[in-house]
Short mmCIF file of C-alpha atoms and ligand atoms in Angstrom, two decimals:
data_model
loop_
_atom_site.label_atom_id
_atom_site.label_comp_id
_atom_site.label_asym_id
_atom_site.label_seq_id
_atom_site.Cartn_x
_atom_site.Cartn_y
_atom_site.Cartn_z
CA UNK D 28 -33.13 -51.84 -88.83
CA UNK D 29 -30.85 -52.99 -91.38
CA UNK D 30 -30.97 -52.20 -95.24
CA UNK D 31 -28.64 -51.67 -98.02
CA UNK D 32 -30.51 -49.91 -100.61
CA UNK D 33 -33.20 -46.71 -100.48
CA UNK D 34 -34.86 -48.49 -103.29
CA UNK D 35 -38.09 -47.47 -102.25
CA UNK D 36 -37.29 -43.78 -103.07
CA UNK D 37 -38.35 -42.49 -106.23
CA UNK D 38 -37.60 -38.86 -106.98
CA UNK D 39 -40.42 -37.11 -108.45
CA UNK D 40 -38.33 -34.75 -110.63
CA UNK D 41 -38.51 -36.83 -113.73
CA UNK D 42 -34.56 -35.52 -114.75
CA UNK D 43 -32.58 -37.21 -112.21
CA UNK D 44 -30.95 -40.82 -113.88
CA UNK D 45 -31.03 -42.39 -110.68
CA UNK D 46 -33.69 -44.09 -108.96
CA UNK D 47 -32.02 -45.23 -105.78
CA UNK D 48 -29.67 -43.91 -103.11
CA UNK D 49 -26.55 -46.22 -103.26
CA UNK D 50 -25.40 -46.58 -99.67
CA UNK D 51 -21.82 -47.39 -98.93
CA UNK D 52 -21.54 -48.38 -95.04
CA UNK D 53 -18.71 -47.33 -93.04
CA UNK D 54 -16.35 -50.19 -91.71
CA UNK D 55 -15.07 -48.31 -88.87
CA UNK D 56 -18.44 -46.43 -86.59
CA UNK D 57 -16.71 -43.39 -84.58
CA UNK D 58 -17.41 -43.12 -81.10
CA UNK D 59 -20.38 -41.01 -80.10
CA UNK D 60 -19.59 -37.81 -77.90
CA UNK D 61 -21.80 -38.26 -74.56
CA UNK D 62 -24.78 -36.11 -74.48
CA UNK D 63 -23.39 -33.87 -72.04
CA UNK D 64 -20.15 -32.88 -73.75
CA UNK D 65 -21.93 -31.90 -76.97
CA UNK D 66 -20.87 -28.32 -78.35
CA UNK D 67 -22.21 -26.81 -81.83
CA UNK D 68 -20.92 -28.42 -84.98
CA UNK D 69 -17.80 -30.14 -83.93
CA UNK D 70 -18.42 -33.74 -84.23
CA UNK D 71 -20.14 -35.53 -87.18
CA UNK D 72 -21.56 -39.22 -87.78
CA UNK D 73 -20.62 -42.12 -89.79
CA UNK D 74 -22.10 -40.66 -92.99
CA UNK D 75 -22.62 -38.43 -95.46
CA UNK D 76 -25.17 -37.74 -98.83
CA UNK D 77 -23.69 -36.59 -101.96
CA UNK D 78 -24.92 -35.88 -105.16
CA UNK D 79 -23.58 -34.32 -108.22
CA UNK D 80 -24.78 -31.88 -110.85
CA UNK D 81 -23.77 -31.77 -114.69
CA UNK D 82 -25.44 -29.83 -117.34
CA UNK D 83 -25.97 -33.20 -119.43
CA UNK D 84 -27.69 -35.41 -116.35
CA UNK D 85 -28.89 -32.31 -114.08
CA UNK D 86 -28.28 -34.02 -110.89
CA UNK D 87 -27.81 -37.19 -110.17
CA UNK D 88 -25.84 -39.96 -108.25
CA UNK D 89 -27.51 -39.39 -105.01
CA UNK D 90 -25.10 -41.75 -102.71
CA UNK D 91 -24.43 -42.35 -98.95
CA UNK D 92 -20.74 -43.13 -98.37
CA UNK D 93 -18.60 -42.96 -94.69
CA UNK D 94 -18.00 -39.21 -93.74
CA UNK D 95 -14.72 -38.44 -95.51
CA UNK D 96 -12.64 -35.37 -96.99
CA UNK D 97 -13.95 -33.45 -100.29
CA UNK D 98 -11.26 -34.14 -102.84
CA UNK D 99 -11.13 -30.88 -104.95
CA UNK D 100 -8.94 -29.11 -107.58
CA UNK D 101 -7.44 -26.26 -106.03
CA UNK D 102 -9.26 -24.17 -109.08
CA UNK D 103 -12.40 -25.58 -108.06
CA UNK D 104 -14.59 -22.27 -108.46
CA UNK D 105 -16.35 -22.38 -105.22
CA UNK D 106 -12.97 -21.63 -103.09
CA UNK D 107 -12.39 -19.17 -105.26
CA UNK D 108 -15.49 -16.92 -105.79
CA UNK D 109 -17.64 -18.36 -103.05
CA UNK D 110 -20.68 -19.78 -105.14
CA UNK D 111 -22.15 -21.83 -102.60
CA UNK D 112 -25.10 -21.80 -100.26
CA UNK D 113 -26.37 -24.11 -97.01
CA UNK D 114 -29.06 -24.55 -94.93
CA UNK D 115 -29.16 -25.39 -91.21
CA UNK D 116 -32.23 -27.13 -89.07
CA UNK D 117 -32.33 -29.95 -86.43
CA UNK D 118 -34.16 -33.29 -86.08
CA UNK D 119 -35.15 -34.25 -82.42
CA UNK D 120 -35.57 -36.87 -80.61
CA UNK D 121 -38.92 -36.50 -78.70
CA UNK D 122 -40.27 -37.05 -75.59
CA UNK D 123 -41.70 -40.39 -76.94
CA UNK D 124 -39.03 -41.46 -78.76
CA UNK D 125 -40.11 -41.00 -81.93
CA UNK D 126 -37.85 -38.50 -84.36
CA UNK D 127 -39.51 -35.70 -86.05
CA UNK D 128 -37.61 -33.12 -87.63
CA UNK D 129 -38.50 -29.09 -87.25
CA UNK D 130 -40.08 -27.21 -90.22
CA UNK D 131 -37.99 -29.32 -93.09
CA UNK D 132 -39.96 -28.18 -96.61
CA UNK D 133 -39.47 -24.52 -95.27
CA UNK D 134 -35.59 -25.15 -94.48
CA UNK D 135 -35.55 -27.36 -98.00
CA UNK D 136 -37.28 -24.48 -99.89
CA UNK D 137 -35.12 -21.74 -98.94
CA UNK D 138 -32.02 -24.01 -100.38
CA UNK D 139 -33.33 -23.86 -103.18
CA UNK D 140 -34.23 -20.11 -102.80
CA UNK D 141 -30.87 -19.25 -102.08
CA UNK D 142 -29.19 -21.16 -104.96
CA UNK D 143 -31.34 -19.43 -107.38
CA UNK D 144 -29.28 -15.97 -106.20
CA UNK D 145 -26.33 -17.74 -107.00
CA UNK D 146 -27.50 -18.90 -109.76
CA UNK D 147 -26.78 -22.55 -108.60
CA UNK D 148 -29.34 -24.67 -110.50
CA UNK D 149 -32.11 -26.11 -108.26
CA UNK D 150 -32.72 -29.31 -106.59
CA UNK D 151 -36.25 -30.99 -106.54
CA UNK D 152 -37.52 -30.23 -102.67
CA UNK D 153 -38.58 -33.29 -102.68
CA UNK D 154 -35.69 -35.07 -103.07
CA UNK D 155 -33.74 -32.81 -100.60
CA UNK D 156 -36.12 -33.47 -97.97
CA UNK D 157 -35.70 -37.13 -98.95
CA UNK D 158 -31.61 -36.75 -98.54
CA UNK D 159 -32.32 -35.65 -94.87
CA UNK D 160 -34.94 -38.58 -93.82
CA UNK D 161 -32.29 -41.06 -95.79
CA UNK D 162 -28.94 -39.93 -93.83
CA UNK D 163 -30.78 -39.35 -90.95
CA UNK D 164 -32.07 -43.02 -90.83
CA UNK D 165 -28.57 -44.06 -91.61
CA UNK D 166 -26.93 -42.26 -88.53
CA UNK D 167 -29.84 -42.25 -86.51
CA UNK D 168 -28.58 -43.96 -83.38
CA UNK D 169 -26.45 -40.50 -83.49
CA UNK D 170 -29.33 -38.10 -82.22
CA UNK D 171 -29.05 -36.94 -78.57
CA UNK D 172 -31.81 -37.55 -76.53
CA UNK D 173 -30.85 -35.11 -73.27
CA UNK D 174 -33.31 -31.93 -73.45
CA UNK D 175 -31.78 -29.10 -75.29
CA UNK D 176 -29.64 -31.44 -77.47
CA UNK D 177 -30.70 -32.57 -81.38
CA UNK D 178 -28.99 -33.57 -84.27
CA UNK D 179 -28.13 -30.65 -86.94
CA UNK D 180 -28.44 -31.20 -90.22
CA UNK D 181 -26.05 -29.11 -92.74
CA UNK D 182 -27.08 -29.44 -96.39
CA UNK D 183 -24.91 -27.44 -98.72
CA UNK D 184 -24.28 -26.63 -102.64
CA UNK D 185 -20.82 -25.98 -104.09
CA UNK D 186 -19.72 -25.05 -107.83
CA UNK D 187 -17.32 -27.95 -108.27
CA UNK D 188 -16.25 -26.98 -111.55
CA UNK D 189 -12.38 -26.39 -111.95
CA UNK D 190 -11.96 -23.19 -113.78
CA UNK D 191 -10.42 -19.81 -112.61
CA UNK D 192 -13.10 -17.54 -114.94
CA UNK D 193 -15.90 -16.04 -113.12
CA UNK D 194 -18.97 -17.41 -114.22
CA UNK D 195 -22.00 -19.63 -113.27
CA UNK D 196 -20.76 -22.71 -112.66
CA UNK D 197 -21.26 -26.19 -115.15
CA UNK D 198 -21.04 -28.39 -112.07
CA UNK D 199 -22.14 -28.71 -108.71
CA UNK D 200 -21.85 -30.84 -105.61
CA UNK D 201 -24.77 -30.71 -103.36
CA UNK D 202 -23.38 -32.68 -99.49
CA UNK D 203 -25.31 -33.03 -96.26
CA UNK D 204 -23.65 -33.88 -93.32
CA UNK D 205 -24.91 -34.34 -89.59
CA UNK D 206 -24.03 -33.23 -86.23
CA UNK D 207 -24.67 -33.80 -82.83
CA UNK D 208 -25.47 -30.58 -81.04
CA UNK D 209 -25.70 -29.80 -77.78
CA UNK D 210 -28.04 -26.96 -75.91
CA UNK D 211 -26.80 -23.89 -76.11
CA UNK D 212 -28.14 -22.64 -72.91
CA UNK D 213 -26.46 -25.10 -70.68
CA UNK D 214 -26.64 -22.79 -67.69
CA UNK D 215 -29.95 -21.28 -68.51
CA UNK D 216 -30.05 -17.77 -71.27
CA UNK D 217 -27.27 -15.72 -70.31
CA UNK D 218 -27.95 -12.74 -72.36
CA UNK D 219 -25.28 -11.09 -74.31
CA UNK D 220 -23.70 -7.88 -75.15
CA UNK D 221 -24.10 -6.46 -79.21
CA UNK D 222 -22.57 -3.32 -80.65
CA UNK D 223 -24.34 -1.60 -83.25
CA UNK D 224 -21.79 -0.65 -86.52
CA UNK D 225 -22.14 2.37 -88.58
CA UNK D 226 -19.08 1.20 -90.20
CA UNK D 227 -19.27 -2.10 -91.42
CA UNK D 228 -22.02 -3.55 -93.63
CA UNK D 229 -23.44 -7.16 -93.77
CA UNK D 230 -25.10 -6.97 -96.53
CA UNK D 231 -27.41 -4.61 -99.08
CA UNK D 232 -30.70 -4.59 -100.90
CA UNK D 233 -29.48 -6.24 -104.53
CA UNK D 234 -26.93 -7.97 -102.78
CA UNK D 235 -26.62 -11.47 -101.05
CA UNK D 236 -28.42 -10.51 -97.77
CA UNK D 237 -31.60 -13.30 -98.36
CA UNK D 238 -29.59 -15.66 -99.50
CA UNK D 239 -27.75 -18.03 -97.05
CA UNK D 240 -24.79 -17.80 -98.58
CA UNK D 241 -20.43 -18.19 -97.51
CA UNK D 242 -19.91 -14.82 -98.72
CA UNK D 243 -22.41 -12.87 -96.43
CA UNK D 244 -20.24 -14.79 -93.10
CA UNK D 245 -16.54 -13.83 -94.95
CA UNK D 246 -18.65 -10.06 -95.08
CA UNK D 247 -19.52 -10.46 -91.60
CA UNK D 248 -16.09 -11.75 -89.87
CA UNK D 249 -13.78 -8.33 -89.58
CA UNK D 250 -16.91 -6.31 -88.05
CA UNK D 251 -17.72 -9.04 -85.45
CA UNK D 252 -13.89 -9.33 -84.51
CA UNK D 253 -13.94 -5.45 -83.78
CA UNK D 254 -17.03 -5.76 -81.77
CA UNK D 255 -15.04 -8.21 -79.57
CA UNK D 256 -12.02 -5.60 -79.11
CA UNK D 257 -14.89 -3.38 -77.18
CA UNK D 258 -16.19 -6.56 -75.14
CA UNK D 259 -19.56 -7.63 -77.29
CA UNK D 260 -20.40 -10.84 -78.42
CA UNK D 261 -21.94 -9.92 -81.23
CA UNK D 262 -22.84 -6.80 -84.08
CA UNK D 263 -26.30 -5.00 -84.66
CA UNK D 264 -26.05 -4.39 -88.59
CA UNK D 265 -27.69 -1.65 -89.90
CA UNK D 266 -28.70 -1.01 -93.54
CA UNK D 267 -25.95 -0.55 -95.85
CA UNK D 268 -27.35 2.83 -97.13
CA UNK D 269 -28.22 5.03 -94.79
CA UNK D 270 -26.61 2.72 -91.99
CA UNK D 271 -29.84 3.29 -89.95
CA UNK D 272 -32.64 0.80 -89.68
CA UNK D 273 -31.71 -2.55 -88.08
CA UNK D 274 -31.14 -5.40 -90.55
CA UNK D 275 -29.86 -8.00 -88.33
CA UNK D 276 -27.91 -9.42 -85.28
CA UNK D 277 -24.99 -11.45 -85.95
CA UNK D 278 -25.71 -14.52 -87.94
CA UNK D 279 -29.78 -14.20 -86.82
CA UNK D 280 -32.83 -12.08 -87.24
CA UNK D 281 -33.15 -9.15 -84.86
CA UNK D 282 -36.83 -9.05 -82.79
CA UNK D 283 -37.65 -6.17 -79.73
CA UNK D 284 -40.48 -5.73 -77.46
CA UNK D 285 -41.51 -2.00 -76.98
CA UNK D 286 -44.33 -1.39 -74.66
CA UNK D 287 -46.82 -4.32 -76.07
CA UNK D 288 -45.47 -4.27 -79.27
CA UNK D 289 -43.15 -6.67 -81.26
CA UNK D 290 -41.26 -5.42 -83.59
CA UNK D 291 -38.76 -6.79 -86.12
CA UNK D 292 -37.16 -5.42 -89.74
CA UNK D 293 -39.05 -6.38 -92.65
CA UNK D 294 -38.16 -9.20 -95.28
CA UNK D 295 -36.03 -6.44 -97.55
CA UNK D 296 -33.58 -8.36 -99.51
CA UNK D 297 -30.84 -7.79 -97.05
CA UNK D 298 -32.17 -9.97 -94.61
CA UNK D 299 -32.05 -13.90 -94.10
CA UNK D 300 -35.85 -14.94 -93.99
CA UNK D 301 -35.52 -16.98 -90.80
CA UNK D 302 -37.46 -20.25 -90.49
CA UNK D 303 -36.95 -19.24 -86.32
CA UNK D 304 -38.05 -15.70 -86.96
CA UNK D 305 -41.05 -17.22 -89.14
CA UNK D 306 -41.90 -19.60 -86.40
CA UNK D 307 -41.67 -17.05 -83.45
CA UNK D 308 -44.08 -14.47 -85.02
CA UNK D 309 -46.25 -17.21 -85.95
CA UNK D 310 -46.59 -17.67 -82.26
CA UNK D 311 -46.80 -14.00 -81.39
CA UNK D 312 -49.65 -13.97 -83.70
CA UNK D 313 -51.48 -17.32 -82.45
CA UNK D 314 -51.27 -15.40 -78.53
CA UNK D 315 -53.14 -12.56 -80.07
CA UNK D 316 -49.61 -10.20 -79.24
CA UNK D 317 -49.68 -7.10 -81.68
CA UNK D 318 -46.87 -7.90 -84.75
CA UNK D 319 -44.83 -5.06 -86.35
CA UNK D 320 -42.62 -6.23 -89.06
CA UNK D 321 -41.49 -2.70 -90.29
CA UNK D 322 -38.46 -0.55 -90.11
CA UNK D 323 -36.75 0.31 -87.18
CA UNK D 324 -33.75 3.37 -86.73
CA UNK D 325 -31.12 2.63 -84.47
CA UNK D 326 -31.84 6.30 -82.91
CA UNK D 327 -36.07 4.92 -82.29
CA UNK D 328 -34.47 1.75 -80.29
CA UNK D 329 -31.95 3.94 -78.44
CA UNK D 330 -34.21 6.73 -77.44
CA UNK D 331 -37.26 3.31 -76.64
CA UNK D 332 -34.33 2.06 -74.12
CA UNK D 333 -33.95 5.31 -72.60
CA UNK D 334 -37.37 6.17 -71.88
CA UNK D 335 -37.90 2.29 -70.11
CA UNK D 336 -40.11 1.31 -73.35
CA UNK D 337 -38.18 -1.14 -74.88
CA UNK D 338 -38.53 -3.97 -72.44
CA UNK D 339 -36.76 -6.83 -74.30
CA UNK D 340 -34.39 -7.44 -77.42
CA UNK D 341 -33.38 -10.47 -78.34
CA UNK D 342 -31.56 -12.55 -82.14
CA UNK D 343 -33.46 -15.66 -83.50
CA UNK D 344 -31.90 -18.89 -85.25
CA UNK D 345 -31.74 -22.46 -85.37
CA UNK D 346 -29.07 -22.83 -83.07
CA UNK D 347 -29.98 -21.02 -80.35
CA UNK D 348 -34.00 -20.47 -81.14
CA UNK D 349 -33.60 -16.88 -79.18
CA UNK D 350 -30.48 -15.08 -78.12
CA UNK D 351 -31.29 -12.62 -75.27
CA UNK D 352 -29.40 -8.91 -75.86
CA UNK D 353 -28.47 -7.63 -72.30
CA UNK D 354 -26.65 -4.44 -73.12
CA UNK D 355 -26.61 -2.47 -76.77
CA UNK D 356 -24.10 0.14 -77.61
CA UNK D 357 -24.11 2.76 -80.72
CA UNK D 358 -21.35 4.70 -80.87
CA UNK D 359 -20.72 5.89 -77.00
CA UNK D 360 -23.97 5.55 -75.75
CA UNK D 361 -24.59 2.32 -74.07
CA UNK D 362 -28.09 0.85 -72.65
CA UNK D 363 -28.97 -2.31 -70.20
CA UNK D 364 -31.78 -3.89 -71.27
CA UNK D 365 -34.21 -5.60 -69.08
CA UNK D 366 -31.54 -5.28 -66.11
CA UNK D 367 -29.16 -6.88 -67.92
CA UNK D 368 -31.48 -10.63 -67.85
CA UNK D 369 -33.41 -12.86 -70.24
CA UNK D 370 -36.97 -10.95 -70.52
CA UNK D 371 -40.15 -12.99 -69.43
CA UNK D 372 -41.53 -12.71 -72.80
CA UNK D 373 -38.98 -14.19 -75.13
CA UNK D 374 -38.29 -16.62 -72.49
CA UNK D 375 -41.74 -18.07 -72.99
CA UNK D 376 -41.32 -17.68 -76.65
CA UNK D 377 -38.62 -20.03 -76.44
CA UNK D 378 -40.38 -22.65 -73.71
CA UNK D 379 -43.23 -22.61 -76.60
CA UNK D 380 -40.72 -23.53 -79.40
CA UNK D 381 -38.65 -26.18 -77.27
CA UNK D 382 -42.32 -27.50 -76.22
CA UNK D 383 -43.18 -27.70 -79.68
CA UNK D 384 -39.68 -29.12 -80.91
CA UNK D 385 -39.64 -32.13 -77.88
CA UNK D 386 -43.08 -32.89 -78.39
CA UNK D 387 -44.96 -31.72 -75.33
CA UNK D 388 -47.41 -29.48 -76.27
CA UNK D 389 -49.39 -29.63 -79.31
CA UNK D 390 -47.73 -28.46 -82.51
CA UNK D 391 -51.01 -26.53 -84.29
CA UNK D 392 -49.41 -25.61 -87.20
CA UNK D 393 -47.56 -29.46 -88.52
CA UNK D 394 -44.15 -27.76 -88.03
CA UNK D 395 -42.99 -31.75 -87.56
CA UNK D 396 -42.49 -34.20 -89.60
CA UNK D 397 -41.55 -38.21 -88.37
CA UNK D 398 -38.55 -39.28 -89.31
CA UNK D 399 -39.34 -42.22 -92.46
CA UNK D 400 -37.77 -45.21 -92.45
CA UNK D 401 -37.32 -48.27 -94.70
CA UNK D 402 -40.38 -50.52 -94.47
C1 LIG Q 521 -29.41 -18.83 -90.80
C2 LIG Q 521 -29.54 -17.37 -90.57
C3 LIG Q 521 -30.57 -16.82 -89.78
C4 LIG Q 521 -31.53 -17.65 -88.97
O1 LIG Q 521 -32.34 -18.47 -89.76
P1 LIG Q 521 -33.09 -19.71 -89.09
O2 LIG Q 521 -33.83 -20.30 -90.23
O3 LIG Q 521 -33.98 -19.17 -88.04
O4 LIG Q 521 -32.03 -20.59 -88.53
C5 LIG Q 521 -30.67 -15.45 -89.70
N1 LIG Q 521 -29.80 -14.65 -90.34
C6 LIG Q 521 -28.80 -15.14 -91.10
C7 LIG Q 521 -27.89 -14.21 -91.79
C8 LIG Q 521 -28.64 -16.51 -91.24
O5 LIG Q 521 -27.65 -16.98 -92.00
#
């Protein structure tokens, strides 16, 4: 399929100019990484979607050029006070060949949910969702088709205005780019070790914490560093107040099984409202499996693993779709969980989602959506 203009897309949100994507083709393709040397977000494909913001035209220029550099002042605000935000999801190449992506109006929607706590003005969902089936068409010879691989998408916002006063930005850059990703479980789950911080804080209620933001990650990088120094992979945050009740794990939402019982942290305002997390009780739900979304002390989850009741613990995200925690420490006590190996339970949890994802079983609840390409 060959075209040279997304004509045929017209934004619904009556203030953008523009009523085409103007597509600049690359003149020199990079080579594709095989699909078994595929890692998390280190290669990208031939292109990339940009679009600008300006008070005057709201935002406009929607454009596909060749992946290239960001040229920015160095007093562009957003590498200075970090107002920015991104999303992260996956298309996939199914079973049947056909490309669907997972969940996309739920990824698109909390965009635009996180740039309104950064007070980043918002972009039609509509026409985000129409950035990712555009690019996506573009570079689609780029998506893996080995099981366990997918292409990521990354769609981001940035205050591009040059100006070294704090404030809400005048102008913004909204940029998708795409990556090739491989399966994170090459070798099956291997679960992993987490330390639980009284210390450190992610983030707090009034803060950042739902918003998918840079500066939660900068927030997160000198606690997850320690962690390493006492041989964990990741951090178990607790709530920034009374540095108690879980919040999350890492960079994903935090889920347990306790006798029959699945429990995870509510939706508080210091925690990411995970599309995975979403999905994953959706399907706890659909198998009739009693759902706790309440909170949970650090001291209830310790005394649970003692007494042989919490049977499973394991992180949710994109990336991986579960993370399975083997061993949890809080200050110098230190429990195995499950004997140290993925549990049964989240391990069907994830054979459901990757079903679901690859097209094998049916997907009850339209989490997919086909790819759409020029007539
Ligand atoms: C992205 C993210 C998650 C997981 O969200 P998904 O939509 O499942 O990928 C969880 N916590 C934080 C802090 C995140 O940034």
């Amino acid at each position: 399929m060959t075209f040279d203009n997304y004509n045929d897309f017209v934004w619904s949100d009556g203030k953008l100019n523009s009523t085409s994507i103007t597509i600049t083709r690359t003149k020199k393709h990079k080579p594709h990484p095989s699909d078994d040397e595929l890692r998390f977000g280190s290669s990208f494909t031939d292109h990339m979607f940009c679009m600008d913001y300006n008070e005057s035209n709201g935002w406009h220029d929607p454009r596909i050029v060749p992946y290239q550099p960001l040229i920015l002042d160095p007093a562009t605000a957003v590498l200075h006070y970090a107002q920015s935000v991104f999303d992260g999801l996956k298309v996939y190449r199914c079973q049947d060949g056909i490309i669907r992506f997972f969940r996309a109006t739920k990824h698109a929607e909390r965009l635009n949910r996180s740039c309104k706590y950064l007070c980043i003005p918002t972009i039609d969902s509509e026409m985000i969702i129409q950035s990712f089936h555009a690019l996506v068409s573009i570079d689609q010879t780029w998506i893996p088709s080995k099981r366990g691989t997918a292409l990521y998408l990354r769609p981001t916002v940035i205050a591009s205005e040059a100006f070294l006063g704090v404030h809400s930005a005048k102008t913004y850059t909204y940029f998708l780019i795409l990556s090739p990703v491989g399966s994170y479980y090459e070798e099956g789950i291997s679960p992993v070790k987490i330390m639980a911080t009284d210390t450190y804080v992610r983030a707090v209620k009034g803060g950042l914490g739902a918003a998918k933001t840079a500066a939660n990650y900068a927030a997160s990088i000198f606690a997850s560093e320690d962690a390493k120094k006492f041989g964990c992979n990741q951090v178990l945050w607790l709530d920034g107040i009374e540095h108690r009740y879980l919040d999350e794990i890492g960079t994903m939402n935090v889920m347990m099984k306790i006798k029959d019982e699945i429990i995870t942290p509510p939706l508080n305002g210091a925690i990411l409202d995970g599309v995975t997390r979403d999905s994953i009780l959706t399907l706890c739900r659909d198998l009739g499996i009693k759902v706790s979304e309440r909170r949970i002390s650090i001291e209830e989850v310790m005394t649970a693993a003692h007494s042989g009741a919490l049977n499973e613990m394991w992180g949710t995200g994109t990336a991986v779709v579960v993370l399975s925690i083997g061993e949890l420490r809080y200050k110098n006590d230190k429990v195995i969980i499950n004997g140290g190996k993925p549990g049964a339970f989240m391990q069907k949890l994830y054979d459901m989602i990757v079903s679901i994802q690859y097209g094998d079983i049916k997907d009850c609840h339209n989490w997919m959506s086909v790819l759409q390409t020029l007539k």
